[in-house]
Short mmCIF file of C-alpha atoms in Angstrom, two decimals:
data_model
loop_
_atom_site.label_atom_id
_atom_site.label_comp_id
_atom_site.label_asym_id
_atom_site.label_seq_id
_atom_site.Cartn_x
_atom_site.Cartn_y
_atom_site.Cartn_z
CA UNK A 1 -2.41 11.80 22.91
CA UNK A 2 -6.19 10.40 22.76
CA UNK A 3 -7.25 14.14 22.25
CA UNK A 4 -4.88 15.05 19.68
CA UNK A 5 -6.03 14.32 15.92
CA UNK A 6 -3.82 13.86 13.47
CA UNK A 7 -5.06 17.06 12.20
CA UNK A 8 -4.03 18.76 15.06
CA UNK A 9 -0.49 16.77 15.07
CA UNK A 10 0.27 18.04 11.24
CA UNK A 11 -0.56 21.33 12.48
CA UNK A 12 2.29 21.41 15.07
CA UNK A 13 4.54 19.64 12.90
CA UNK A 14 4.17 22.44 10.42
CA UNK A 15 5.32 24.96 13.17
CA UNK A 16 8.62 22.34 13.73
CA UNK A 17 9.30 21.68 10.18
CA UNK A 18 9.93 23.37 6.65
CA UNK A 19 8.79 20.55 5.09
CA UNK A 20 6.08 19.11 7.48
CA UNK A 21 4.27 15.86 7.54
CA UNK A 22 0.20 15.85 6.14
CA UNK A 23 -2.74 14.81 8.52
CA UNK A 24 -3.14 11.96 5.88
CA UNK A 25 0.41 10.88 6.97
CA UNK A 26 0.05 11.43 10.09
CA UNK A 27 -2.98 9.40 10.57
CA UNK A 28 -1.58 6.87 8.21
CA UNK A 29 1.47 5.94 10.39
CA UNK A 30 -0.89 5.98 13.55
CA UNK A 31 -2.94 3.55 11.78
CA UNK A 32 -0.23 1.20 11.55
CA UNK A 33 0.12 -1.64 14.42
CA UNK A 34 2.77 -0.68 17.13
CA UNK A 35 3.14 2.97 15.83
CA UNK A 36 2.22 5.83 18.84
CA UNK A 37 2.57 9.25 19.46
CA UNK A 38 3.05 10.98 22.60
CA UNK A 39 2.78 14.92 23.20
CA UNK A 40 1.52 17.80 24.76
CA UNK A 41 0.24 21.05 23.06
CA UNK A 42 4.10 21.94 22.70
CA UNK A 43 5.20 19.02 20.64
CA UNK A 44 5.08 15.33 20.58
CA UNK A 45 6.92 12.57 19.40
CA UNK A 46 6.08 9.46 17.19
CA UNK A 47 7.72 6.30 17.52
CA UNK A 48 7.21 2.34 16.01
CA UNK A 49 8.20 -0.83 17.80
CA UNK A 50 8.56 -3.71 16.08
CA UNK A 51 9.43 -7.28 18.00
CA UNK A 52 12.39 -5.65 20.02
CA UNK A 53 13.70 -2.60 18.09
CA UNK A 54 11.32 0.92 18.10
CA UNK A 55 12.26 3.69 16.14
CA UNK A 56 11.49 7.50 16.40
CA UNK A 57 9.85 8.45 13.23
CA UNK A 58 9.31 12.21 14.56
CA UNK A 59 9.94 14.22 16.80
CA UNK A 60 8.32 17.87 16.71
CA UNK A 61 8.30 20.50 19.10
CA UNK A 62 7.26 24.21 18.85
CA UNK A 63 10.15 26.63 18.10
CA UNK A 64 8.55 29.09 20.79
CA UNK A 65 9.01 26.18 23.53
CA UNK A 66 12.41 24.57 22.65
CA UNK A 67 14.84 24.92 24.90
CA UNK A 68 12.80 24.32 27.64
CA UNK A 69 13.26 20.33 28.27
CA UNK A 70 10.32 19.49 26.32
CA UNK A 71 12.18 17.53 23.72
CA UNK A 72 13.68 15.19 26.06
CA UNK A 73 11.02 14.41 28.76
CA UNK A 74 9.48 13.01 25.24
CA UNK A 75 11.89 11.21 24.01
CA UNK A 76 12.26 9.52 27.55
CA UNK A 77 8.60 8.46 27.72
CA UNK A 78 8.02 7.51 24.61
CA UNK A 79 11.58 5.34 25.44
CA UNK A 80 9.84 3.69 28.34
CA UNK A 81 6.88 3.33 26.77
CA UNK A 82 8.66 1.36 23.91
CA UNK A 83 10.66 -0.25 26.32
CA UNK A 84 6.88 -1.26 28.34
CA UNK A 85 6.17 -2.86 24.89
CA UNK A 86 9.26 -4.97 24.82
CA UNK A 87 11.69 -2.60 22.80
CA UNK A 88 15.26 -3.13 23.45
CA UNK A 89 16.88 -0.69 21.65
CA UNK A 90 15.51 2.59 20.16
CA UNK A 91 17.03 4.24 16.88
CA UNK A 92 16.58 7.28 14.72
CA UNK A 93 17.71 9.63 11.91
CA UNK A 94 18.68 12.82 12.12
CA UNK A 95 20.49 14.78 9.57
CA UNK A 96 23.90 15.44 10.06
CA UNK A 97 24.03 19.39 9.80
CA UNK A 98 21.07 19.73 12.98
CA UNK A 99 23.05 20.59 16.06
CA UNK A 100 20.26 21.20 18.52
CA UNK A 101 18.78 17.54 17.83
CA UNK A 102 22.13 15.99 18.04
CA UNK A 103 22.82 17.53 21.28
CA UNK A 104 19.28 16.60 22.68
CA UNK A 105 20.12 12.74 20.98
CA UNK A 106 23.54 12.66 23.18
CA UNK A 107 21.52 13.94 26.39
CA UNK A 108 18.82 11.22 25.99
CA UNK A 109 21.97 8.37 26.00
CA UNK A 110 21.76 7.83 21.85
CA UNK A 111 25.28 7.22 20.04
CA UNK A 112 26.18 6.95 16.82
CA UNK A 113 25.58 3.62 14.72
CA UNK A 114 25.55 4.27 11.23
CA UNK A 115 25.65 7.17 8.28
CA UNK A 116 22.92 7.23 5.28
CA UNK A 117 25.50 9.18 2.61
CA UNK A 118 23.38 12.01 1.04
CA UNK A 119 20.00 11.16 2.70
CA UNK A 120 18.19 14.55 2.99
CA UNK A 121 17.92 17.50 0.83
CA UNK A 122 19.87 20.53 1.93
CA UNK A 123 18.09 23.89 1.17
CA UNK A 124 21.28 25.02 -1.15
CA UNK A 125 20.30 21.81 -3.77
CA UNK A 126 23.13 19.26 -2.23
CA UNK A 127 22.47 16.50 0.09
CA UNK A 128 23.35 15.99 3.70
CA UNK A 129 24.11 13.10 5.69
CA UNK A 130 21.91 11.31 7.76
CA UNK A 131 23.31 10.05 11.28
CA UNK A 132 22.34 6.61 12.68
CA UNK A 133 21.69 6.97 15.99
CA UNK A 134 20.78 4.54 18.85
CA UNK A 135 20.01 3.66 22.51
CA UNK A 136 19.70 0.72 24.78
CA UNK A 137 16.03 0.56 26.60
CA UNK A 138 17.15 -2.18 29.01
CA UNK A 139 16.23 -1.44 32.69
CA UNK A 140 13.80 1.03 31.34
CA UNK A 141 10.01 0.67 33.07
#
């Protein structure tokens, strides 16, 4: 993702998101130690390892391109990547009421682990719940 700037990222994360994610952040979050991003020009994925546990922070892909396998050939290298830096097990959030990412999540091997009551904002004013997810990254390259 060398030629990717976290301009660049922000910009696709706009097209994935209704609330997207500034370059500042972006770049931010890269900034930090253990946090990388990997991606194509049709989405990309950021993720953190820390000690033995990584987390996806985002994962963004272009509405014209979902569908298409995208989502989860990133989610599996960033897993192996993770796992390459000595990741164990690899979690995420992901709110309750999003189908398509919950059905990508159960393809990739991630299970339910915990609930956040309430976590995100729905677009009618309530909340939704945000679903704990998780996957081992043993055996992984």
């Amino acid at each position: 993702m060398s030629e990717f700037t976290a301009q660049a990222l922000a910009d696709l994360h706009a097209t994935a998101f209704a609330a997207p994610w500034s370059a500042a952040a972006i770049a931010e979050l890269l900034a930090q130690p253990g946090v990388f991003a990997e991606g194509d020009e049709d989405g990309f994925i950021l993720i953190r390892v820390v000690a033995d546990e990584a987390e996806i922070l985002t994962l963004a892909v272009r509405p014209e391109a979902r569908r298409q396998g995208g989502g989860a050939r990133l989610v599996q290298a960033a897993a192996g990547r993770a796992a390459g830096q000595g990741a164990a097990r690899l979690f995420l959030e992901v709110a309750e009421d999003n189908a398509a990412a919950r059905a990508l999540y159960a393809r990739c091997g991630f299970s339910e682990v915990g609930r956040r009551r309430g976590y995100y904002p729905s677009s009618g004013g309530g909340r939704i719940d945000a679903l704990m997810l998780a996957r081992d990254l043993c055996g992984l390259p």
